[in-house]
mmCIF file of C-alpha atoms and ligand atoms in Angstrom:
data_model
loop_
_atom_site.group_PDB
_atom_site.id
_atom_site.type_symbol
_atom_site.label_atom_id
_atom_site.label_comp_id
_atom_site.label_asym_id
_atom_site.label_seq_id
_atom_site.Cartn_x
_atom_site.Cartn_y
_atom_site.Cartn_z
ATOM 1 C CA MET A 1 -3.746 -261.149 79.954
ATOM 2 C CA SER A 2 -1.286 -263.133 82.019
ATOM 3 C CA ASP A 3 -3.834 -265.884 82.674
ATOM 4 C CA PHE A 4 -4.090 -266.878 79.024
ATOM 5 C CA LEU A 5 -1.202 -269.317 79.235
ATOM 6 C CA ASP A 6 -0.683 -271.089 82.490
ATOM 7 C CA PRO A 7 2.606 -270.057 84.114
ATOM 8 C CA GLN A 8 4.200 -273.456 83.643
ATOM 9 C CA ASP A 9 3.416 -273.491 79.911
ATOM 10 C CA LEU A 10 4.773 -269.987 79.480
ATOM 11 C CA GLU A 11 7.914 -270.866 81.409
ATOM 12 C CA GLU A 12 8.426 -273.866 79.157
ATOM 13 C CA LEU A 13 7.956 -271.798 76.000
ATOM 14 C CA VAL A 14 10.449 -269.185 77.215
ATOM 15 C CA ALA A 15 12.976 -271.923 77.981
ATOM 16 C CA LEU A 16 12.442 -273.435 74.529
ATOM 17 C CA ARG A 17 12.832 -270.042 72.862
ATOM 18 C CA ARG A 18 16.153 -269.533 74.602
ATOM 19 C CA ASP A 19 17.254 -273.054 73.715
ATOM 20 C CA LEU A 20 16.512 -272.384 70.033
ATOM 21 C CA HIS A 21 18.313 -269.047 70.318
ATOM 22 C CA ALA A 22 21.403 -270.783 71.690
ATOM 23 C CA HIS A 23 21.339 -273.313 68.813
ATOM 24 C CA PRO A 24 20.752 -271.322 65.611
ATOM 25 C CA GLU A 25 20.609 -273.177 62.291
ATOM 26 C CA LEU A 26 20.813 -271.670 58.806
ATOM 27 C CA GLY A 27 18.272 -272.186 56.038
ATOM 28 C CA PHE A 28 17.669 -275.839 55.027
ATOM 29 C CA GLU A 29 19.943 -276.944 57.894
ATOM 30 C CA GLU A 30 17.257 -276.711 60.596
ATOM 31 C CA GLU A 31 17.608 -280.407 61.554
ATOM 32 C CA ARG A 32 17.672 -279.896 65.312
ATOM 33 C CA THR A 33 14.957 -277.231 65.255
ATOM 34 C CA SER A 34 12.577 -279.231 63.077
ATOM 35 C CA ALA A 35 13.125 -282.345 65.228
ATOM 36 C CA ILE A 36 12.096 -280.313 68.295
ATOM 37 C CA VAL A 37 9.066 -278.964 66.421
ATOM 38 C CA LYS A 38 8.012 -282.461 65.310
ATOM 39 C CA THR A 39 8.283 -283.901 68.817
ATOM 40 C CA PHE A 40 6.420 -280.986 70.365
ATOM 41 C CA LEU A 41 3.546 -281.272 67.873
ATOM 42 C CA ALA A 42 3.352 -285.056 68.147
ATOM 43 C CA ASP A 43 3.237 -284.798 71.952
ATOM 44 C CA CYS A 44 0.185 -282.561 71.529
ATOM 45 C CA GLY A 45 -1.507 -285.262 69.432
ATOM 46 C CA ILE A 46 -1.134 -283.234 66.244
ATOM 47 C CA ALA A 47 -0.573 -285.038 62.915
ATOM 48 C CA VAL A 48 2.884 -284.190 61.601
ATOM 49 C CA GLU A 49 4.403 -284.333 58.114
ATOM 50 C CA ASP A 50 8.053 -283.485 57.758
ATOM 51 C CA GLY A 51 10.613 -283.151 54.999
ATOM 52 C CA ILE A 52 8.451 -280.622 53.129
ATOM 53 C CA GLY A 53 11.000 -278.258 51.612
ATOM 54 C CA LYS A 54 13.823 -280.332 53.102
ATOM 55 C CA THR A 55 13.585 -279.319 56.784
ATOM 56 C CA GLY A 56 10.027 -277.918 56.722
ATOM 57 C CA VAL A 57 7.337 -279.375 59.007
ATOM 58 C CA VAL A 58 3.551 -279.134 58.822
ATOM 59 C CA GLY A 59 1.319 -280.001 61.785
ATOM 60 C CA THR A 60 -2.375 -280.478 61.059
ATOM 61 C CA LEU A 61 -5.173 -280.237 63.587
ATOM 62 C CA LYS A 62 -8.717 -281.034 62.498
ATOM 63 C CA ARG A 63 -11.771 -280.719 64.685
ATOM 64 C CA GLY A 64 -15.526 -281.027 64.143
ATOM 65 C CA ASN A 65 -17.119 -280.841 60.722
ATOM 66 C CA GLY A 66 -16.101 -277.329 59.708
ATOM 67 C CA THR A 67 -14.914 -277.252 56.097
ATOM 68 C CA THR A 68 -12.636 -274.201 56.258
ATOM 69 C CA SER A 69 -8.910 -274.789 56.306
ATOM 70 C CA ILE A 70 -6.275 -272.188 57.186
ATOM 71 C CA ALA A 71 -2.499 -272.194 57.426
ATOM 72 C CA LEU A 72 -0.325 -270.298 59.909
ATOM 73 C CA ARG A 73 3.346 -269.798 59.158
ATOM 74 C CA ALA A 74 6.385 -269.621 61.449
ATOM 75 C CA ASP A 75 9.896 -269.437 59.999
ATOM 76 C CA MET A 76 12.676 -271.363 61.752
ATOM 77 C CA ASP A 77 16.018 -270.272 60.296
ATOM 78 C CA ALA A 78 18.825 -268.117 61.686
ATOM 79 C CA LEU A 79 21.368 -265.845 59.980
ATOM 80 C CA ALA A 80 25.046 -266.279 59.138
ATOM 81 C CA MET A 81 26.298 -263.508 61.430
ATOM 82 C CA PRO A 82 27.936 -263.295 64.848
ATOM 83 C CA GLU A 83 26.050 -262.478 68.052
ATOM 84 C CA THR A 84 27.852 -259.760 69.981
ATOM 85 C CA ALA A 85 25.721 -259.710 73.145
ATOM 86 C CA THR A 86 28.187 -261.875 75.026
ATOM 87 C CA GLU A 87 26.514 -261.167 78.384
ATOM 88 C CA ARG A 88 23.349 -262.959 77.218
ATOM 89 C CA PRO A 89 23.185 -266.324 79.047
ATOM 90 C CA TYR A 90 21.461 -268.037 76.122
ATOM 91 C CA ARG A 91 23.636 -266.440 73.423
ATOM 92 C CA SER A 92 24.441 -268.403 70.277
ATOM 93 C CA THR A 93 26.680 -271.404 70.877
ATOM 94 C CA VAL A 94 27.529 -271.581 67.174
ATOM 95 C CA PRO A 95 30.160 -269.116 65.944
ATOM 96 C CA GLY A 96 28.949 -267.035 63.002
ATOM 97 C CA LYS A 97 25.305 -268.049 63.343
ATOM 98 C CA MET A 98 22.615 -266.112 65.138
ATOM 99 C CA HIS A 99 18.848 -265.812 65.538
ATOM 100 C CA ALA A 100 18.902 -262.114 64.652
ATOM 101 C CA CYS A 101 15.420 -261.949 63.141
ATOM 102 C CA GLY A 102 13.401 -263.557 65.943
ATOM 103 C CA HIS A 103 12.481 -266.743 64.092
ATOM 104 C CA ASP A 104 13.241 -268.565 67.367
ATOM 105 C CA GLY A 105 10.322 -266.617 68.853
ATOM 106 C CA HIS A 106 8.082 -267.193 65.822
ATOM 107 C CA THR A 107 8.623 -270.967 66.082
ATOM 108 C CA VAL A 108 7.825 -271.044 69.788
ATOM 109 C CA MET A 109 4.706 -268.869 69.525
ATOM 110 C CA LEU A 110 3.201 -271.118 66.856
ATOM 111 C CA LEU A 111 4.028 -274.208 68.932
ATOM 112 C CA GLY A 112 2.372 -272.567 71.941
ATOM 113 C CA ALA A 113 -0.773 -271.876 69.929
ATOM 114 C CA ALA A 114 -0.801 -275.410 68.503
ATOM 115 C CA ARG A 115 -0.722 -276.902 72.006
ATOM 116 C CA LYS A 116 -3.380 -274.518 73.294
ATOM 117 C CA LEU A 117 -5.696 -275.392 70.392
ATOM 118 C CA ALA A 118 -5.004 -279.118 70.639
ATOM 119 C CA ARG A 119 -6.120 -279.011 74.267
ATOM 120 C CA SER A 120 -9.072 -276.640 73.996
ATOM 121 C CA ARG A 121 -10.602 -278.088 70.800
ATOM 122 C CA SER A 122 -12.420 -274.751 70.620
ATOM 123 C CA PHE A 123 -12.858 -274.681 66.838
ATOM 124 C CA SER A 124 -14.356 -276.612 63.952
ATOM 125 C CA GLY A 125 -12.320 -277.010 60.780
ATOM 126 C CA THR A 126 -8.688 -277.567 59.884
ATOM 127 C CA VAL A 127 -5.588 -275.613 60.852
ATOM 128 C CA HIS A 128 -2.151 -276.291 59.382
ATOM 129 C CA PHE A 129 0.833 -275.119 61.427
ATOM 130 C CA VAL A 130 3.497 -274.461 58.800
ATOM 131 C CA PHE A 131 7.087 -274.398 60.070
ATOM 132 C CA GLN A 132 9.052 -273.027 57.169
ATOM 133 C CA PRO A 133 12.785 -273.416 56.624
ATOM 134 C CA ALA A 134 15.132 -270.957 54.962
ATOM 135 C CA GLU A 135 13.183 -267.696 54.979
ATOM 136 C CA GLU A 136 16.340 -265.562 54.908
ATOM 137 C CA GLY A 137 16.857 -265.437 51.156
ATOM 138 C CA ARG A 138 17.353 -269.169 50.648
ATOM 139 C CA GLY A 139 13.978 -269.966 49.126
ATOM 140 C CA GLY A 140 12.305 -272.035 51.850
ATOM 141 C CA ALA A 141 8.743 -271.064 50.942
ATOM 142 C CA GLN A 142 9.295 -271.977 47.294
ATOM 143 C CA ALA A 143 10.858 -275.289 48.343
ATOM 144 C CA MET A 144 7.729 -276.139 50.374
ATOM 145 C CA VAL A 145 5.517 -275.226 47.411
ATOM 146 C CA ASP A 146 7.716 -277.346 45.107
ATOM 147 C CA ASP A 147 7.250 -280.254 47.533
ATOM 148 C CA GLY A 148 3.496 -280.003 47.064
ATOM 149 C CA LEU A 149 2.425 -277.930 50.066
ATOM 150 C CA PHE A 150 -0.748 -276.760 48.320
ATOM 151 C CA GLU A 151 -1.532 -280.199 46.845
ATOM 152 C CA ARG A 152 -0.989 -282.110 50.072
ATOM 153 C CA PHE A 153 -2.942 -279.671 52.230
ATOM 154 C CA SER A 154 -6.080 -277.781 51.370
ATOM 155 C CA ILE A 155 -5.542 -274.146 52.371
ATOM 156 C CA ASP A 156 -8.193 -271.438 52.066
ATOM 157 C CA ARG A 157 -6.212 -268.621 53.694
ATOM 158 C CA PHE A 158 -2.587 -268.208 54.764
ATOM 159 C CA TYR A 159 -1.389 -266.084 57.686
ATOM 160 C CA GLY A 160 2.103 -264.959 58.625
ATOM 161 C CA LEU A 161 3.453 -263.011 61.596
ATOM 162 C CA HIS A 162 6.707 -261.180 62.204
ATOM 163 C CA ASN A 163 7.964 -259.468 65.342
ATOM 164 C CA MET A 164 8.772 -255.775 65.078
ATOM 165 C CA PRO A 165 11.073 -253.870 67.433
ATOM 166 C CA GLY A 166 9.616 -250.432 68.115
ATOM 167 C CA ILE A 167 6.035 -251.663 68.435
ATOM 168 C CA PRO A 168 5.263 -252.058 72.182
ATOM 169 C CA ILE A 169 4.753 -255.492 73.725
ATOM 170 C CA GLY A 170 1.098 -256.497 73.591
ATOM 171 C CA GLU A 171 0.458 -254.420 70.489
ATOM 172 C CA MET A 172 0.227 -255.309 66.810
ATOM 173 C CA ALA A 173 -0.066 -253.680 63.422
ATOM 174 C CA VAL A 174 -2.462 -255.254 60.931
ATOM 175 C CA VAL A 175 -2.516 -253.342 57.681
ATOM 176 C CA VAL A 176 -4.141 -254.026 54.329
ATOM 177 C CA GLY A 177 -2.051 -253.796 51.147
ATOM 178 C CA PRO A 178 1.743 -253.810 50.680
ATOM 179 C CA GLN A 179 3.843 -254.813 53.712
ATOM 180 C CA LEU A 180 7.218 -255.774 52.262
ATOM 181 C CA ALA A 181 8.856 -254.968 48.964
ATOM 182 C CA SER A 182 9.831 -257.237 46.121
ATOM 183 C CA SER A 183 13.573 -257.687 45.912
ATOM 184 C CA ASP A 184 15.098 -258.260 42.482
ATOM 185 C CA ARG A 185 18.612 -257.964 41.062
ATOM 186 C CA TRP A 186 19.631 -256.672 37.662
ATOM 187 C CA GLU A 187 22.791 -256.511 35.583
ATOM 188 C CA VAL A 188 23.713 -254.624 32.440
ATOM 189 C CA THR A 189 26.941 -255.102 30.507
ATOM 190 C CA PHE A 190 27.848 -252.490 27.904
ATOM 191 C CA LYS A 191 30.030 -254.052 25.220
ATOM 192 C CA GLY A 192 32.177 -251.681 23.189
ATOM 193 C CA VAL A 193 35.557 -251.948 21.568
ATOM 194 C CA GLY A 194 38.517 -251.122 23.781
ATOM 195 C CA THR A 195 41.257 -248.904 22.473
ATOM 196 C CA HIS A 196 44.079 -246.539 23.411
ATOM 197 C CA GLY A 197 42.873 -243.875 25.822
ATOM 198 C CA GLY A 198 44.532 -241.259 23.625
ATOM 199 C CA LYS A 199 42.794 -242.501 20.478
ATOM 200 C CA PRO A 200 39.126 -242.891 21.460
ATOM 201 C CA HIS A 201 37.980 -242.476 17.843
ATOM 202 C CA LEU A 202 39.508 -245.865 17.019
ATOM 203 C CA GLY A 203 37.253 -247.753 19.449
ATOM 204 C CA LEU A 204 33.711 -247.746 20.848
ATOM 205 C CA ASP A 205 33.829 -246.463 24.416
ATOM 206 C CA PRO A 206 31.456 -248.347 26.763
ATOM 207 C CA THR A 207 32.144 -245.968 29.685
ATOM 208 C CA VAL A 208 30.254 -243.195 27.895
ATOM 209 C CA ALA A 209 27.199 -245.447 27.624
ATOM 210 C CA ALA A 210 27.598 -246.453 31.257
ATOM 211 C CA GLY A 211 27.622 -242.803 32.343
ATOM 212 C CA GLN A 212 24.472 -241.983 30.402
ATOM 213 C CA PHE A 213 22.780 -245.149 31.639
ATOM 214 C CA LEU A 214 23.554 -244.444 35.308
ATOM 215 C CA SER A 215 21.886 -241.049 35.223
ATOM 216 C CA ALA A 216 19.017 -242.209 33.012
ATOM 217 C CA ILE A 217 17.862 -245.070 35.288
ATOM 218 C CA HIS A 218 16.911 -242.529 37.942
ATOM 219 C CA THR A 219 14.196 -241.257 35.642
ATOM 220 C CA ILE A 220 12.378 -244.588 36.067
ATOM 221 C CA VAL A 221 11.169 -243.839 39.594
ATOM 222 C CA SER A 222 10.814 -240.079 39.012
ATOM 223 C CA ARG A 223 9.185 -240.136 35.538
ATOM 224 C CA LYS A 224 7.707 -243.590 34.892
ATOM 225 C CA VAL A 225 6.419 -244.864 38.246
ATOM 226 C CA ASP A 226 3.172 -243.282 39.463
ATOM 227 C CA PRO A 227 4.220 -240.608 42.031
ATOM 228 C CA VAL A 228 1.953 -242.118 44.708
ATOM 229 C CA GLU A 229 3.618 -245.532 44.358
ATOM 230 C CA ALA A 230 6.963 -246.327 45.963
ATOM 231 C CA ALA A 231 9.871 -248.006 44.192
ATOM 232 C CA VAL A 232 13.655 -248.197 44.331
ATOM 233 C CA VAL A 233 16.161 -248.614 41.505
ATOM 234 C CA SER A 234 19.761 -248.590 42.727
ATOM 235 C CA ALA A 235 23.020 -249.277 40.929
ATOM 236 C CA CYS A 236 25.241 -250.953 43.520
ATOM 237 C CA ALA A 237 28.251 -252.282 41.610
ATOM 238 C CA ILE A 238 30.331 -251.066 38.660
ATOM 239 C CA GLN A 239 33.241 -252.903 37.115
ATOM 240 C CA ALA A 240 35.482 -251.807 34.238
ATOM 241 C CA GLY A 241 39.037 -250.986 33.282
ATOM 242 C CA ASP A 242 42.101 -250.957 35.489
ATOM 243 C CA PHE A 243 43.619 -248.184 37.589
ATOM 244 C CA GLU A 244 47.047 -249.537 36.597
ATOM 245 C CA ALA A 245 46.193 -248.828 32.943
ATOM 246 C CA LEU A 246 44.678 -245.368 32.788
ATOM 247 C CA ASN A 247 45.542 -245.057 29.104
ATOM 248 C CA VAL A 248 43.277 -247.940 28.089
ATOM 249 C CA ILE A 249 39.584 -247.664 27.263
ATOM 250 C CA PRO A 250 38.006 -250.985 28.339
ATOM 251 C CA ASP A 251 35.955 -253.322 26.164
ATOM 252 C CA GLU A 252 33.162 -253.649 28.665
ATOM 253 C CA VAL A 253 31.487 -251.969 31.627
ATOM 254 C CA ARG A 254 29.434 -254.155 33.947
ATOM 255 C CA ILE A 255 26.812 -252.540 36.179
ATOM 256 C CA GLY A 256 24.536 -254.249 38.677
ATOM 257 C CA GLY A 257 21.983 -253.258 41.257
ATOM 258 C CA THR A 258 18.733 -253.889 43.059
ATOM 259 C CA ALA A 259 15.108 -253.037 42.313
ATOM 260 C CA ARG A 260 12.266 -252.954 44.807
ATOM 261 C CA ALA A 261 8.538 -252.374 44.472
ATOM 262 C CA TYR A 262 5.283 -252.884 46.334
ATOM 263 C CA SER A 263 3.099 -253.900 43.405
ATOM 264 C CA HIS A 264 3.376 -256.393 40.583
ATOM 265 C CA ALA A 265 2.681 -253.692 38.001
ATOM 266 C CA VAL A 266 5.499 -251.434 39.204
ATOM 267 C CA ARG A 267 7.842 -254.414 39.336
ATOM 268 C CA ASP A 268 7.054 -255.277 35.699
ATOM 269 C CA LEU A 269 7.516 -251.628 34.721
ATOM 270 C CA ILE A 270 10.961 -251.385 36.349
ATOM 271 C CA GLU A 271 12.135 -254.573 34.688
ATOM 272 C CA ALA A 272 11.068 -253.312 31.270
ATOM 273 C CA GLU A 273 12.425 -249.781 31.751
ATOM 274 C CA ILE A 274 15.946 -250.729 32.870
ATOM 275 C CA GLY A 275 16.211 -252.910 29.776
ATOM 276 C CA ARG A 276 14.773 -250.246 27.509
ATOM 277 C CA ILE A 277 17.227 -247.608 28.768
ATOM 278 C CA ALA A 278 20.182 -249.998 28.465
ATOM 279 C CA ALA A 279 19.248 -250.875 24.878
ATOM 280 C CA GLY A 280 18.521 -247.233 24.019
ATOM 281 C CA VAL A 281 21.815 -245.910 25.377
ATOM 282 C CA ALA A 282 23.707 -248.716 23.658
ATOM 283 C CA ALA A 283 22.021 -247.917 20.333
ATOM 284 C CA ALA A 284 22.727 -244.197 20.721
ATOM 285 C CA THR A 285 26.401 -244.812 21.409
ATOM 286 C CA GLY A 286 26.736 -247.525 18.787
ATOM 287 C CA ILE A 287 27.698 -250.367 21.114
ATOM 288 C CA GLY A 288 26.062 -253.533 22.450
ATOM 289 C CA ALA A 289 24.294 -254.194 25.751
ATOM 290 C CA ALA A 290 23.397 -257.409 27.567
ATOM 291 C CA TYR A 291 20.624 -257.228 30.160
ATOM 292 C CA ASP A 292 19.694 -259.692 32.884
ATOM 293 C CA TYR A 293 16.889 -259.159 35.409
ATOM 294 C CA ARG A 294 16.572 -261.809 38.134
ATOM 295 C CA ARG A 295 13.384 -261.892 40.130
ATOM 296 C CA GLY A 296 13.866 -262.590 43.809
ATOM 297 C CA MET A 297 11.031 -262.341 46.251
ATOM 298 C CA PRO A 298 7.668 -260.921 45.189
ATOM 299 C CA PRO A 299 6.146 -258.181 47.362
ATOM 300 C CA VAL A 300 4.046 -259.187 50.376
ATOM 301 C CA ILE A 301 0.621 -257.671 49.713
ATOM 302 C CA ASN A 302 -2.092 -258.240 52.313
ATOM 303 C CA GLU A 303 -5.420 -259.254 50.791
ATOM 304 C CA ALA A 304 -8.374 -257.192 52.055
ATOM 305 C CA ASP A 305 -10.642 -259.944 53.414
ATOM 306 C CA ALA A 306 -7.859 -261.967 55.086
ATOM 307 C CA THR A 307 -6.494 -258.752 56.611
ATOM 308 C CA GLN A 308 -9.914 -257.897 58.013
ATOM 309 C CA ARG A 309 -10.096 -261.347 59.601
ATOM 310 C CA ALA A 310 -6.608 -260.986 61.088
ATOM 311 C CA LEU A 311 -7.516 -257.522 62.351
ATOM 312 C CA GLN A 312 -10.635 -258.789 64.133
ATOM 313 C CA ALA A 313 -8.590 -261.542 65.775
ATOM 314 C CA ALA A 314 -5.861 -259.114 66.842
ATOM 315 C CA GLN A 315 -8.434 -256.727 68.289
ATOM 316 C CA ALA A 316 -10.190 -259.520 70.171
ATOM 317 C CA ALA A 317 -6.879 -260.919 71.423
ATOM 318 C CA LEU A 318 -5.112 -257.706 72.458
ATOM 319 C CA GLY A 319 -7.806 -255.009 72.608
ATOM 320 C CA THR A 320 -8.835 -252.644 69.842
ATOM 321 C CA ALA A 321 -6.655 -249.802 71.140
ATOM 322 C CA ASN A 322 -3.568 -252.006 70.873
ATOM 323 C CA VAL A 323 -3.869 -252.776 67.178
ATOM 324 C CA ALA A 324 -2.670 -250.245 64.625
ATOM 325 C CA THR A 325 -4.232 -250.333 61.171
ATOM 326 C CA ALA A 326 -1.563 -248.096 59.649
ATOM 327 C CA TYR A 327 2.129 -248.926 59.678
ATOM 328 C CA PRO A 328 4.766 -248.051 57.105
ATOM 329 C CA PRO A 329 5.737 -250.873 54.748
ATOM 330 C CA SER A 330 9.314 -252.159 54.876
ATOM 331 C CA THR A 331 11.785 -252.304 51.995
ATOM 332 C CA ALA A 332 12.960 -255.664 53.338
ATOM 333 C CA GLY A 333 11.359 -258.791 51.880
ATOM 334 C CA ASP A 334 9.808 -262.047 53.139
ATOM 335 C CA ASP A 335 9.097 -265.113 51.036
ATOM 336 C CA PHE A 336 5.739 -265.459 52.803
ATOM 337 C CA ALA A 337 4.837 -263.649 49.552
ATOM 338 C CA ILE A 338 5.098 -267.021 47.775
ATOM 339 C CA PHE A 339 2.333 -268.437 50.012
ATOM 340 C CA SER A 340 0.105 -265.359 49.954
ATOM 341 C CA GLY A 341 0.515 -265.192 46.181
ATOM 342 C CA LYS A 342 -1.322 -268.542 45.928
ATOM 343 C CA VAL A 343 -4.252 -268.035 48.311
ATOM 344 C CA PRO A 344 -5.565 -264.952 50.123
ATOM 345 C CA GLY A 345 -3.239 -264.080 52.963
ATOM 346 C CA ALA A 346 -2.255 -261.533 55.568
ATOM 347 C CA TYR A 347 1.090 -260.817 57.238
ATOM 348 C CA VAL A 348 0.939 -259.050 60.584
ATOM 349 C CA TRP A 349 3.443 -257.289 62.852
ATOM 350 C CA LEU A 350 3.741 -258.211 66.525
ATOM 351 C CA GLY A 351 5.283 -255.780 68.992
ATOM 352 C CA ASN A 352 8.763 -256.772 70.208
ATOM 353 C CA GLY A 353 9.068 -253.783 72.551
ATOM 354 C CA PRO A 354 11.664 -251.015 72.316
ATOM 355 C CA ALA A 355 14.693 -251.708 70.112
ATOM 356 C CA GLN A 356 17.237 -252.432 72.881
ATOM 357 C CA ASP A 357 20.474 -250.511 72.164
ATOM 358 C CA GLY A 358 18.892 -249.632 68.829
ATOM 359 C CA ALA A 359 19.086 -253.294 67.819
ATOM 360 C CA LEU A 360 16.723 -253.926 64.940
ATOM 361 C CA HIS A 361 16.422 -257.111 62.863
ATOM 362 C CA HIS A 362 19.733 -258.473 61.521
ATOM 363 C CA ASN A 363 21.727 -256.535 64.117
ATOM 364 C CA THR A 364 24.365 -258.451 66.117
ATOM 365 C CA ARG A 365 22.689 -257.355 69.389
ATOM 366 C CA TYR A 366 19.078 -258.032 68.389
ATOM 367 C CA ASP A 367 16.982 -260.393 70.530
ATOM 368 C CA PHE A 368 13.423 -261.657 70.354
ATOM 369 C CA ASN A 369 11.552 -260.400 73.413
ATOM 370 C CA ASP A 370 10.136 -263.264 75.492
ATOM 371 C CA ALA A 371 7.386 -260.953 76.739
ATOM 372 C CA ALA A 372 5.971 -261.106 73.193
ATOM 373 C CA ILE A 373 5.367 -264.869 73.399
ATOM 374 C CA GLU A 374 2.075 -264.685 75.234
ATOM 375 C CA PRO A 375 0.486 -261.956 73.045
ATOM 376 C CA GLY A 376 1.674 -263.879 69.978
ATOM 377 C CA VAL A 377 0.157 -267.164 71.152
ATOM 378 C CA ARG A 378 -3.014 -265.322 72.077
ATOM 379 C CA PHE A 379 -3.282 -263.819 68.578
ATOM 380 C CA TRP A 380 -2.735 -267.122 66.758
ATOM 381 C CA THR A 381 -5.188 -268.960 69.013
ATOM 382 C CA THR A 382 -7.867 -266.292 68.665
ATOM 383 C CA LEU A 383 -7.405 -266.192 64.890
ATOM 384 C CA VAL A 384 -8.037 -269.931 64.613
ATOM 385 C CA GLU A 385 -11.056 -269.784 66.948
ATOM 386 C CA GLN A 386 -12.574 -266.932 64.954
ATOM 387 C CA GLU A 387 -11.721 -268.302 61.518
ATOM 388 C CA LEU A 388 -12.919 -271.788 62.361
ATOM 389 C CA GLN A 389 -15.888 -270.981 64.553
ATOM 390 C CA ALA A 390 -17.308 -273.988 66.365
ATOM 391 C CA ARG A 391 -21.053 -274.253 66.001
HETATM 392 ZN ZN1 ZN B 401 15.305 -261.549 58.646
HETATM 393 ZN ZN1 ZN B 402 12.529 -262.567 59.772
#
């Protein structure tokens, strides 16, 4: 496997990965990173378009007369958090910013594959290398779509990859169906009439409604969602009254939380049910309720045919025994869902080796494992060669 990339290329990719790690940039601020990406792609003779979704970059490589066109995504952004592994020679040079999700590695692996494919010309068709900004909750995928990603480039299938600590190096998981949950936020405000705590009959107490509401929302997952489907409804913030005024019933109680699901139908159901319970409890207690449900990221759901194609590539690249076809979905989210909601897509997990010191994604000691670069490049390259078979 070590002969796939020549040692000098691999050395260069490792050095670049560490350079990106040392210079993390937050979403939509990836000026330095996208400049490096642009130069790298251009040096490979790949057509480059930049400024798509502010700092996003798309490299396009077209060979032969194949008519299929696929897109591969790497995210480029870092997180607003400190890196605590001070012994790491290439640790973050920017206080409060860190590549704690491995997007430095994702960027480098896709660049490595782009160069390999530009040299080998071992395919016929079109591949778009999509370097996305602002994956970490800042809406980078949507910004690229709003800038005409799907109008400017024809894309038949979209593929995404994320590293996963706990999966051994040289192994992958390619699984059909839900991979990552939707992540939405909701708020309910119960509006009563405040009064003297000793004279509750003179007001309309919103805390009673809030109490009933808080226990009732847990019937959504247990009684409304199909038992074989997974979902989460959590209340995470409550605001009302004042501990300096324990003889005053407040006018309002504000409650907010998160909702997660792995299917569009369950997501719709949760949105409707929280609102129905809020309105029902308010009616029963004779007060008002305001309800706001804000949709964040949709769930990442791997389409069957694209997943099968990714699986075949992973098996060819790393060996059948090294590719799992079952892996538990994550309750985190990824806005790759925006891309794979438009065309068939698949999102795959690449082994990052053991979680060093228990450091998983978004941990201050996390690091992308450079030993994953070669298997990652190998997967991307094989996927393109298989998807765009030269005749
Ligand atoms: Zn992340
Ligand atoms: Zn990530």
